[in-house]
Coordinates of C-alpha atoms and ligand atoms in Angstrom, one line a residue:
M1 CA -103.7 19.3 139.4
R2 CA -101.9 17.7 142.3
R3 CA -99.8 14.6 141.6
W4 CA -101.3 11.4 142.8
N5 CA -98.0 9.6 143.3
G6 CA -95.5 12.2 144.3
W7 CA -95.1 15.8 145.6
G8 CA -96.8 18.9 144.3
E9 CA -98.4 20.0 141.1
E10 CA -98.1 18.0 137.9
G11 CA -95.7 19.5 135.4
V12 CA -93.6 21.4 138.0
V13 CA -90.0 20.2 138.1
F14 CA -87.1 21.1 140.3
P15 CA -84.1 19.9 138.3
L16 CA -80.9 18.8 140.0
S17 CA -77.8 20.8 139.2
E18 CA -75.0 19.0 137.3
K19 CA -72.8 19.4 140.4
A20 CA -75.3 17.7 142.6
R21 CA -75.8 14.9 140.1
V22 CA -72.0 14.2 140.2
L23 CA -72.0 14.3 144.0
L24 CA -74.8 11.8 144.2
Q25 CA -73.2 9.4 141.7
E26 CA -70.0 9.6 143.7
Q27 CA -71.8 8.9 147.0
L28 CA -74.2 6.2 145.9
G29 CA -73.5 5.0 142.4
P30 CA -75.9 5.1 139.5
G31 CA -79.6 4.9 140.4
T32 CA -82.2 2.4 139.0
L33 CA -85.8 3.5 138.4
P34 CA -88.3 0.8 139.3
R35 CA -91.3 0.3 137.0
E36 CA -94.0 2.8 137.8
A37 CA -97.7 1.9 137.8
T38 CA -99.9 4.2 135.7
L39 CA -102.9 5.9 137.1
E40 CA -105.2 3.8 135.0
E41 CA -103.6 0.6 136.2
V42 CA -104.0 1.6 139.9
L43 CA -107.6 2.8 139.4
S44 CA -108.5 -0.6 137.9
R45 CA -107.3 -2.2 141.1
V46 CA -109.5 -0.1 143.5
P47 CA -112.0 -2.6 145.0
P48 CA -115.7 -1.9 145.2
S49 CA -116.7 0.3 148.2
R50 CA -118.0 -1.5 151.3
L51 CA -119.9 1.5 152.4
P52 CA -123.7 1.9 151.9
P53 CA -124.6 5.0 149.9
H54 CA -124.7 8.4 151.7
P55 CA -125.4 11.8 150.0
L56 CA -122.1 13.2 151.4
V57 CA -119.9 10.2 150.6
S58 CA -118.2 9.7 147.3
P59 CA -117.3 6.2 146.2
D60 CA -115.3 7.6 143.2
P61 CA -112.2 5.3 142.7
E62 CA -109.9 8.3 141.9
E63 CA -110.9 10.2 145.1
R64 CA -110.4 7.0 147.1
L65 CA -106.9 6.5 145.5
R66 CA -106.0 10.1 146.2
H67 CA -106.9 9.6 149.9
A68 CA -105.2 6.2 150.4
R69 CA -101.8 7.4 151.5
G70 CA -99.8 10.4 152.7
Q71 CA -96.3 11.5 151.8
S72 CA -93.9 9.2 153.7
L73 CA -91.4 7.1 151.8
P74 CA -93.4 3.9 152.3
D75 CA -96.4 5.8 151.0
W76 CA -94.4 6.7 147.9
I77 CA -93.2 3.1 147.4
F78 CA -96.8 1.8 147.5
L79 CA -98.1 4.6 145.3
R80 CA -95.4 4.5 142.7
S81 CA -95.5 0.7 142.4
G82 CA -99.3 0.6 142.4
Q83 CA -99.2 -2.1 145.2
I84 CA -101.4 -0.2 147.6
P85 CA -102.5 -2.3 150.6
A86 CA -105.9 -0.7 151.2
F87 CA -108.1 2.2 150.0
P88 CA -110.7 4.2 151.8
D89 CA -114.2 3.0 150.9
G90 CA -115.5 6.5 150.5
V91 CA -114.4 10.1 150.7
A92 CA -116.6 12.9 152.2
F93 CA -116.0 16.7 151.8
P94 CA -118.2 18.2 154.6
T95 CA -118.8 21.9 154.6
T96 CA -120.3 22.5 158.1
N97 CA -120.1 21.2 161.7
E98 CA -123.5 19.6 161.2
E99 CA -122.3 17.6 158.2
V100 CA -119.3 16.4 160.2
R101 CA -121.6 15.3 163.0
A102 CA -123.9 13.6 160.5
L103 CA -120.9 11.7 159.0
L104 CA -119.7 10.6 162.4
A105 CA -123.2 9.3 163.2
Y106 CA -123.3 7.5 159.8
A107 CA -119.8 5.9 160.5
R108 CA -121.1 4.6 163.8
E109 CA -124.2 3.3 162.3
V110 CA -122.5 1.4 159.5
G111 CA -119.4 0.3 161.6
A112 CA -117.0 2.4 159.5
R113 CA -113.6 3.9 160.7
V114 CA -113.0 7.5 160.0
I115 CA -109.7 9.2 159.0
P116 CA -109.7 13.0 159.2
Y117 CA -107.8 14.3 156.1
G118 CA -106.3 17.7 155.9
G119 CA -103.7 18.2 153.1
G120 CA -102.5 14.6 153.2
T121 CA -98.9 15.7 153.7
S122 CA -98.4 13.4 156.7
V123 CA -95.0 11.7 156.7
A124 CA -95.4 9.2 159.5
G125 CA -98.3 7.1 158.2
Q126 CA -101.1 9.2 159.9
V127 CA -103.5 9.2 157.0
S128 CA -102.6 5.8 155.6
V129 CA -105.5 3.4 155.2
L130 CA -104.7 0.2 157.0
P131 CA -106.2 -3.1 155.8
G132 CA -109.0 -4.4 158.0
E133 CA -112.5 -5.7 158.1
A134 CA -114.3 -2.4 158.8
P135 CA -115.0 0.0 155.9
V136 CA -113.0 3.2 156.0
L137 CA -114.3 6.8 155.4
S138 CA -111.8 9.5 154.6
L139 CA -113.1 12.8 155.9
D140 CA -111.5 15.6 153.8
L141 CA -111.8 19.0 155.4
R142 CA -110.8 21.1 152.3
R143 CA -114.2 22.7 151.9
M144 CA -114.1 24.0 155.5
N145 CA -111.7 26.8 154.8
R146 CA -113.3 30.1 155.8
L147 CA -112.1 32.8 158.2
L148 CA -115.0 32.8 160.6
R149 CA -113.9 35.6 163.1
L150 CA -111.2 38.1 163.4
D151 CA -110.6 39.9 166.7
E152 CA -108.1 42.6 165.6
K153 CA -107.9 44.0 169.1
S154 CA -107.0 40.7 170.8
L155 CA -105.0 39.4 167.7
L156 CA -107.1 36.2 167.4
A157 CA -108.4 34.7 164.2
T158 CA -110.8 31.7 164.0
F159 CA -110.7 29.6 160.9
E160 CA -112.4 26.5 159.7
A161 CA -109.8 23.8 160.2
G162 CA -109.5 22.6 156.6
V163 CA -107.9 25.9 155.4
Q164 CA -104.6 25.3 153.6
G165 CA -101.5 27.4 154.3
P166 CA -101.5 29.8 151.4
D167 CA -105.3 30.4 151.7
L168 CA -105.0 31.1 155.4
E169 CA -102.1 33.6 155.0
A170 CA -104.0 35.3 152.1
Q171 CA -107.1 35.7 154.2
L172 CA -105.0 37.2 157.1
R173 CA -102.9 39.3 154.8
A174 CA -106.0 41.1 153.5
W175 CA -106.4 42.5 157.0
G176 CA -102.7 43.2 157.6
F177 CA -101.9 40.1 159.7
T178 CA -99.9 36.9 159.5
L179 CA -99.9 33.6 161.4
G180 CA -96.3 33.1 160.6
H181 CA -96.5 29.3 160.5
F182 CA -94.5 28.1 157.5
P183 CA -93.8 24.3 157.5
Q184 CA -92.1 23.2 154.3
S185 CA -95.4 21.5 153.4
F186 CA -97.1 24.9 153.6
P187 CA -98.6 24.9 150.1
Y188 CA -100.9 21.9 150.9
S189 CA -101.0 21.3 154.7
T190 CA -103.9 22.6 156.7
L191 CA -104.5 24.3 160.0
G192 CA -106.3 21.2 161.4
G193 CA -103.4 19.0 160.2
W194 CA -100.8 21.3 161.9
V195 CA -102.7 21.2 165.2
A196 CA -103.3 17.4 164.9
T197 CA -99.6 16.7 164.3
R198 CA -98.0 19.5 166.5
S199 CA -96.4 21.0 163.5
V200 CA -93.4 23.3 163.5
G201 CA -92.9 26.2 161.0
Q202 CA -89.6 27.3 159.6
E203 CA -89.8 30.7 161.3
S204 CA -91.1 29.2 164.6
L205 CA -88.3 30.9 166.5
R206 CA -90.2 34.2 166.1
Y207 CA -93.8 33.0 165.8
G208 CA -93.7 29.8 167.9
R209 CA -94.7 26.2 167.3
I210 CA -98.3 25.5 166.4
E211 CA -99.0 24.7 170.1
D212 CA -98.0 28.3 170.9
L213 CA -100.3 29.6 168.2
F214 CA -103.3 27.4 168.8
A215 CA -105.6 29.3 171.1
G216 CA -108.7 27.1 171.1
G217 CA -111.3 25.6 168.8
R218 CA -114.0 23.0 168.3
L219 CA -113.5 19.3 168.2
E220 CA -116.3 17.2 166.9
A221 CA -115.8 13.8 168.7
P222 CA -118.0 10.7 168.2
A223 CA -119.1 11.2 171.9
G224 CA -120.0 14.9 171.5
T225 CA -118.6 18.4 170.8
L226 CA -115.6 19.6 172.8
L227 CA -115.3 23.3 172.8
L228 CA -111.9 24.7 173.6
P229 CA -112.2 28.4 174.7
S230 CA -109.5 30.9 173.9
F231 CA -108.6 32.4 177.2
P232 CA -105.4 34.4 177.3
A233 CA -104.3 32.1 180.1
S234 CA -106.1 29.9 182.5
A235 CA -105.3 28.0 185.7
A236 CA -108.6 26.0 185.5
G237 CA -107.0 22.5 185.7
P238 CA -105.2 20.7 182.8
D239 CA -105.5 22.4 179.5
L240 CA -107.6 20.3 177.1
K241 CA -106.2 22.2 174.1
Q242 CA -103.1 20.0 174.7
A243 CA -105.3 16.9 174.0
A244 CA -106.3 18.2 170.6
L245 CA -102.6 19.1 169.8
G246 CA -101.0 16.0 168.4
S247 CA -104.2 14.0 168.5
E248 CA -103.7 12.7 164.9
G249 CA -107.4 12.3 164.3
R250 CA -107.8 9.8 167.1
L251 CA -110.1 12.0 169.3
G252 CA -112.4 13.5 166.6
V253 CA -112.4 16.1 163.9
L254 CA -111.1 19.5 164.6
T255 CA -113.5 21.7 162.7
E256 CA -112.5 25.2 163.9
A257 CA -109.3 26.6 165.3
T258 CA -108.6 29.9 166.8
V259 CA -105.0 31.1 166.3
R260 CA -102.8 33.9 167.7
I261 CA -101.9 36.2 164.9
R262 CA -99.4 39.1 164.4
P263 CA -99.3 42.2 162.3
L264 CA -97.4 41.6 159.0
P265 CA -93.7 42.2 159.5
K266 CA -92.4 45.4 158.0
A267 CA -89.0 43.9 157.2
E268 CA -87.3 40.6 156.7
A269 CA -83.7 39.8 156.2
F270 CA -81.3 36.8 156.0
A271 CA -77.6 36.3 156.6
A272 CA -75.2 33.5 156.0
V273 CA -72.2 32.5 158.1
F274 CA -69.7 29.8 157.5
F275 CA -67.9 28.1 160.4
R276 CA -64.6 26.2 160.0
E277 CA -66.2 23.3 161.7
F278 CA -69.6 22.2 162.9
G279 CA -68.7 22.4 166.7
E280 CA -68.1 26.1 166.5
G281 CA -71.4 26.6 164.8
L282 CA -73.2 24.5 167.4
E283 CA -71.8 26.6 170.3
A284 CA -72.7 29.8 168.5
V285 CA -76.4 28.8 167.9
R286 CA -76.6 27.6 171.5
R287 CA -75.6 31.0 172.7
M288 CA -78.0 32.7 170.3
A289 CA -80.9 30.6 171.8
Q290 CA -79.9 31.1 175.4
E291 CA -79.3 34.8 175.0
E292 CA -82.7 35.0 173.3
V293 CA -81.5 36.8 170.2
P294 CA -84.9 37.7 168.5
L295 CA -84.3 35.8 165.3
S296 CA -87.0 34.0 163.2
L297 CA -84.7 31.4 161.6
V298 CA -81.6 29.5 162.6
R299 CA -80.5 26.7 160.4
L300 CA -77.1 25.1 160.9
S301 CA -76.0 22.4 158.5
T302 CA -73.4 19.8 159.0
P303 CA -70.4 19.9 156.6
E304 CA -72.0 17.1 154.5
E305 CA -75.2 19.1 154.2
T306 CA -73.3 22.3 153.5
A307 CA -71.6 20.5 150.6
V308 CA -75.0 19.4 149.3
N309 CA -76.4 23.0 149.6
L310 CA -73.5 24.4 147.7
A311 CA -73.8 21.6 145.0
L312 CA -77.6 22.3 144.7
A313 CA -76.8 26.0 144.1
G314 CA -75.0 24.9 140.9
Q315 CA -72.0 26.5 139.4
S316 CA -71.5 30.2 138.9
R317 CA -68.6 32.7 139.0
G318 CA -70.1 34.2 142.2
L319 CA -70.1 30.8 144.0
A320 CA -66.6 30.0 142.9
L321 CA -65.4 33.3 144.3
L322 CA -67.3 32.7 147.5
E323 CA -65.7 29.2 147.9
A324 CA -62.2 30.6 147.2
W325 CA -62.7 33.4 149.7
L326 CA -64.1 31.1 152.4
A327 CA -61.0 28.8 151.9
L328 CA -58.8 31.8 152.3
R329 CA -60.5 32.6 155.6
G330 CA -60.0 29.0 156.9
A331 CA -63.5 27.7 156.1
G332 CA -62.4 24.9 153.8
P333 CA -64.1 21.5 153.0
G334 CA -65.2 20.9 156.7
R335 CA -67.1 24.2 156.8
A336 CA -70.6 24.4 158.2
L337 CA -73.2 26.8 156.9
L338 CA -75.5 28.7 159.2
L339 CA -78.5 30.6 157.8
L340 CA -80.0 33.3 160.0
G341 CA -83.3 35.1 159.5
A342 CA -85.1 37.9 161.3
S343 CA -88.4 39.6 160.7
G344 CA -90.4 42.4 162.3
T345 CA -89.7 46.1 162.5
R346 CA -86.6 47.3 160.7
A347 CA -85.0 48.1 164.1
R348 CA -85.7 44.6 165.4
V349 CA -84.3 43.0 162.2
S350 CA -81.1 44.9 162.3
Q351 CA -80.7 44.4 166.1
A352 CA -81.3 40.6 165.8
L353 CA -78.9 40.1 162.9
G354 CA -76.3 42.4 164.5
E355 CA -76.4 40.5 167.8
A356 CA -76.4 37.1 166.0
L357 CA -73.5 38.0 163.8
G358 CA -71.5 39.3 166.8
I359 CA -71.9 35.9 168.5
A360 CA -71.1 34.0 165.3
R361 CA -67.9 36.0 164.8
A362 CA -66.9 35.3 168.4
H363 CA -67.1 31.6 167.5
G364 CA -65.0 31.9 164.4
G365 CA -67.9 32.4 161.9
V366 CA -67.2 34.1 158.6
Y367 CA -70.1 36.3 157.3
A368 CA -71.0 35.5 153.7
G369 CA -73.7 38.1 153.0
Q370 CA -77.4 37.8 152.4
A371 CA -77.5 35.9 149.0
P372 CA -77.4 32.3 150.4
G373 CA -80.3 33.1 152.8
R374 CA -82.3 34.7 150.0
F375 CA -81.6 31.7 147.8
W376 CA -82.9 29.4 150.5
A377 CA -86.0 31.6 151.2
H378 CA -86.8 31.7 147.5
H379 CA -86.6 27.9 147.0
R380 CA -87.9 26.7 150.3
F381 CA -91.3 25.5 149.1
R382 CA -89.9 24.3 145.8
Q383 CA -87.3 22.0 147.4
P384 CA -89.7 19.1 148.1
Y385 CA -90.0 18.8 144.3
L386 CA -86.5 17.4 144.4
R387 CA -88.0 14.2 145.8
N388 CA -89.7 13.6 142.4
T389 CA -86.5 14.4 140.5
L390 CA -84.5 12.1 142.7
W391 CA -87.0 9.2 142.5
E392 CA -87.0 9.5 138.7
M393 CA -83.2 9.3 138.8
G394 CA -83.5 6.0 140.8
Y395 CA -82.9 7.3 144.4
A396 CA -85.1 7.2 147.4
V397 CA -85.0 10.1 149.8
D398 CA -86.4 10.3 153.3
T399 CA -86.0 12.5 156.3
L400 CA -86.2 11.9 160.0
E401 CA -86.0 14.2 163.0
T402 CA -85.7 14.3 166.7
A403 CA -84.8 16.8 169.5
G404 CA -82.5 16.6 172.5
T405 CA -80.8 18.7 175.1
W406 CA -77.6 20.5 174.2
N407 CA -75.6 17.7 175.9
Q408 CA -77.4 15.1 173.8
V409 CA -77.4 16.8 170.3
P410 CA -73.8 16.0 169.3
R411 CA -74.2 12.3 170.3
L412 CA -77.6 12.0 168.7
L413 CA -76.3 13.4 165.5
L414 CA -73.3 11.1 165.3
A415 CA -75.3 8.0 166.3
V416 CA -78.2 8.6 163.9
E417 CA -76.0 9.3 160.9
A418 CA -73.7 6.4 161.7
V419 CA -76.4 3.7 161.9
L420 CA -78.0 5.0 158.7
R421 CA -74.7 4.8 156.9
E422 CA -74.2 1.2 158.0
A423 CA -77.7 -0.2 157.8
L424 CA -77.6 -1.4 154.2
G425 CA -73.9 -2.5 154.4
E426 CA -74.8 -6.2 154.2
E427 CA -76.6 -5.6 150.9
G428 CA -73.6 -3.8 149.6
E429 CA -75.6 -0.5 149.4
R430 CA -74.4 2.8 150.6
V431 CA -76.6 5.4 152.4
Y432 CA -75.9 9.2 152.0
A433 CA -76.9 11.0 155.2
F434 CA -76.6 14.6 156.3
S435 CA -78.3 16.8 158.8
H436 CA -79.1 20.2 160.1
L437 CA -80.5 21.9 163.2
S438 CA -83.5 24.1 162.3
R439 CA -85.1 24.9 165.6
V440 CA -83.1 25.9 168.7
Y441 CA -84.4 26.3 172.2
P442 CA -82.6 27.5 175.4
T443 CA -82.4 23.8 176.5
G444 CA -81.6 22.0 173.3
A445 CA -82.3 21.7 169.6
N446 CA -84.0 19.6 167.0
L447 CA -82.0 17.5 164.6
Y448 CA -83.2 16.9 161.0
T449 CA -81.5 14.2 158.9
T450 CA -82.0 13.6 155.2
Y451 CA -80.9 10.2 153.9
L452 CA -80.8 8.8 150.4
F453 CA -80.3 5.3 149.0
R454 CA -80.6 3.6 145.7
L455 CA -83.9 2.2 144.7
H456 CA -84.2 -1.4 143.7
R457 CA -86.5 -2.7 140.9
D458 CA -88.5 -4.6 143.4
P459 CA -90.8 -2.5 145.7
G460 CA -90.7 -5.1 148.4
T461 CA -86.9 -4.7 148.6
N462 CA -87.3 -0.9 148.8
L463 CA -89.7 -1.2 151.6
A464 CA -87.5 -3.7 153.5
R465 CA -84.5 -1.2 153.1
W466 CA -86.6 1.6 154.4
R467 CA -87.8 -0.5 157.4
K468 CA -84.2 -1.4 158.2
L469 CA -83.1 2.2 158.1
K470 CA -86.1 3.5 160.0
A471 CA -85.7 0.9 162.8
A472 CA -81.9 1.5 163.1
A473 CA -82.4 5.3 163.3
S474 CA -85.4 5.2 165.7
Q475 CA -83.5 2.8 168.1
A476 CA -80.5 5.1 168.0
I477 CA -82.7 8.1 168.8
V478 CA -84.3 6.3 171.8
A479 CA -81.0 5.0 173.0
H480 CA -79.5 8.5 173.0
G481 CA -82.4 10.1 174.8
G482 CA -84.0 12.0 171.9
T483 CA -87.7 12.3 171.3
I484 CA -89.1 10.0 168.6
S485 CA -90.5 13.1 166.9
H486 CA -89.9 16.8 167.2
Q487 CA -92.3 17.8 164.4
H488 CA -93.7 14.9 162.2
G489 CA -95.8 13.2 164.8
V490 CA -96.3 9.5 165.6
G491 CA -98.7 7.9 163.1
T492 CA -97.8 4.3 162.4
D493 CA -94.1 4.7 161.9
H494 CA -93.1 6.0 165.3
L495 CA -95.8 4.2 167.3
P496 CA -93.5 1.3 168.4
Y497 CA -91.2 3.9 170.1
L498 CA -93.8 6.0 171.9
E499 CA -93.8 3.9 175.0
A500 CA -90.1 4.7 175.5
E501 CA -91.0 8.4 176.2
K502 CA -94.6 8.2 177.5
G503 CA -94.2 5.1 179.7
P504 CA -97.0 2.4 180.1
W505 CA -99.2 4.7 182.3
G506 CA -98.8 7.6 179.9
L507 CA -100.0 5.4 177.1
E508 CA -102.9 4.1 179.2
A509 CA -103.9 7.7 179.9
L510 CA -103.9 8.5 176.2
R511 CA -105.9 5.4 175.4
A512 CA -108.4 6.4 178.2
L513 CA -108.8 9.8 176.5
C514 CA -109.5 8.1 173.2
R515 CA -112.1 5.9 174.8
A516 CA -113.8 8.9 176.5
L517 CA -114.2 10.9 173.3
D518 CA -114.5 8.0 170.9
P519 CA -116.1 5.1 172.9
W520 CA -116.8 3.1 169.7
G521 CA -113.2 3.3 168.4
L522 CA -114.2 4.9 165.1
M523 CA -111.4 7.4 164.8
N524 CA -108.2 6.6 162.9
P525 CA -107.3 3.3 164.6
G526 CA -103.8 2.0 164.4
K527 CA -102.2 5.5 164.6
L528 CA -100.6 7.3 167.6
V529 CA -101.6 4.7 170.2
Ligands
LIG601 C1 -92.4 17.9 151.8 C2 -92.9 18.0 153.3 C3 -92.4 18.9 154.1 C4 -92.8 19.0 155.5 N1 -92.4 19.9 156.3 C5 -92.8 20.0 157.6 C6 -92.4 21.0 158.4 O1 -91.6 21.9 158.0 N2 -92.8 21.1 159.7 C7 -93.7 20.1 160.1 O2 -94.1 20.2 161.3 N3 -94.1 19.1 159.3 C8 -93.7 19.0 158.1 N4 -94.2 18.0 157.2 C9 -95.1 17.1 157.7 C10 -96.6 17.5 157.5 O3 -96.7 18.4 156.5 C11 -97.2 18.0 158.8 O4 -97.4 16.9 159.7 C12 -98.6 18.7 158.6 O5 -98.9 19.3 159.9 C13 -99.7 17.8 158.2 O6 -100.8 18.6 157.8 P1 -101.9 18.1 156.8 O7 -103.0 19.1 156.8 O8 -101.3 17.7 155.5 O9 -102.5 16.8 157.6 P2 -102.7 15.4 157.0 O10 -101.5 14.8 156.5 O11 -103.9 15.3 156.2 O12 -103.1 14.6 158.4 C14 -102.1 14.4 159.4 C15 -102.8 13.9 160.7 O13 -103.7 14.9 161.2 C16 -105.0 14.4 161.3 N5 -105.9 15.6 160.9 C17 -105.8 16.4 159.8 N6 -106.7 17.3 159.8 C18 -107.4 17.1 161.0 C19 -108.6 17.7 161.6 N7 -109.1 18.8 161.0 N8 -109.1 17.2 162.7 C20 -108.5 16.2 163.3 N9 -107.4 15.5 162.8 C21 -106.9 16.0 161.6 C22 -105.1 13.3 160.3 O14 -106.1 12.4 160.6 C23 -103.7 12.7 160.4 O15 -103.7 11.9 161.6 C24 -93.8 18.0 155.9 C25 -94.2 17.0 155.0 C26 -93.8 17.0 153.7 C27 -94.3 16.0 152.8

């Protein structure tokens, strides 16, 4: 059973190593766990539904609670404290396009707002129910999860859009294929959610971002059905697939998606390299991107994140030997860890890693074998469970991300981390921030920052702290020319900063598109634009 107020399955725990506990105490001081509301308490606060009965709509309080929020830090603060501002008035689990259309017609008739719901892993407020006069219907796509068509010759697969990551991969694997889209939320997030948020997978260097993989589909909009054909390429005017990508439920419900698939890779391998300092690593990964080394994964951590990674790995004789050996090779406390991954044919894997290691060595990198990469790959979908562990120790953890050109990346990194570290200074609280680059492009890279701070007993104070941190980091991103989101999307949390990159006419064009497909303003209001 999935947790209602945290990440993942109930009963699954990712404990923190003793070394990481000590590091955290040193950085932030002891944590305080605020009082947690029980499920029963929260259920007793779910108000009566404002929706008239419909055979496809459930007014069950627990379903409504489970669809009230996503997975952002504010979502957690509301859920854990039980102070949830609003609940959907009903939840529907359609199984066909016709049922989706019937539900949209019902919403129009009763004046309800509709929030399409995939896996609910949104981290920017995209599925949050906002307080308002109109009743809210959460439209959960989980029962639309079938593989509808497989064109093995053209390497195209059409799925119903509510299919979750593991189910999608299992259905493709049975035929010898993969999509290769592995965001860290993979165990729960859905194909429709990936498209609607322009998601990025951890191996997107080889497989591409979701916009490279999304070949077409079917969008059920309040105004009508928008069919997006899967041409290999087309010069027939602007590409309407781009409108569905990143639409965050504002235009309608994506019920089907056709994706570009690949044969399952025959081999996969990882390698770890340590640089004496971050700048050397940055130059090395820039060259790898610009020389188009056929890697699947590049993940370069700052020295602070490298220290965290080593602390998380715990204590062992092997690790102590590695650290002593790295120190001997000049990669001491300021070292930066680079993980590399490659997949495909055996020849491609050894060629990619060979080329990448050649570049890394030319920039002072020290090869540290395959074990750190294998450790990362093994734990990559378990790591989010650390959010539960940390919360229960009295610490809040959040992430934020951006992308910029190679000229901008170093400044963005310094600016974002600096404002985060200072933002709670007036309250006498410290913030622990560290970053990595996990997607490199010939023209630039993304930047992914994790930050932690101590929880207060009062949820209002926790929310105010998060708002301060989020505003400071978002303003620094905009001021240094980064995008407000490289992968998490806009939702409510990034909405105030969208105009800085789209401009007033860009926003007006987006609003006009919403009006064209949703003239009655039913779809997910208050998000994106
Ligand atoms: C621990 C964790 C790790 C994460 N790692 C990554 C990562 O590596 N890469 C990444 O890109 N993101 C990541 N995310 C963010 C999140 O998982 C993505 O945004 C994901 O694409 C959301 O998919 P979902 O199915 O959960 O969508 P939801 O959260 O249910 O919905 C997100 C938005 O999409 C809309 N939507 C969903 N389904 C449909 C549909 N069928 N039709 C129309 N609109 C729809 C919703 O209305 C909402 O606006 C992570 C989140 C968490 C909590």
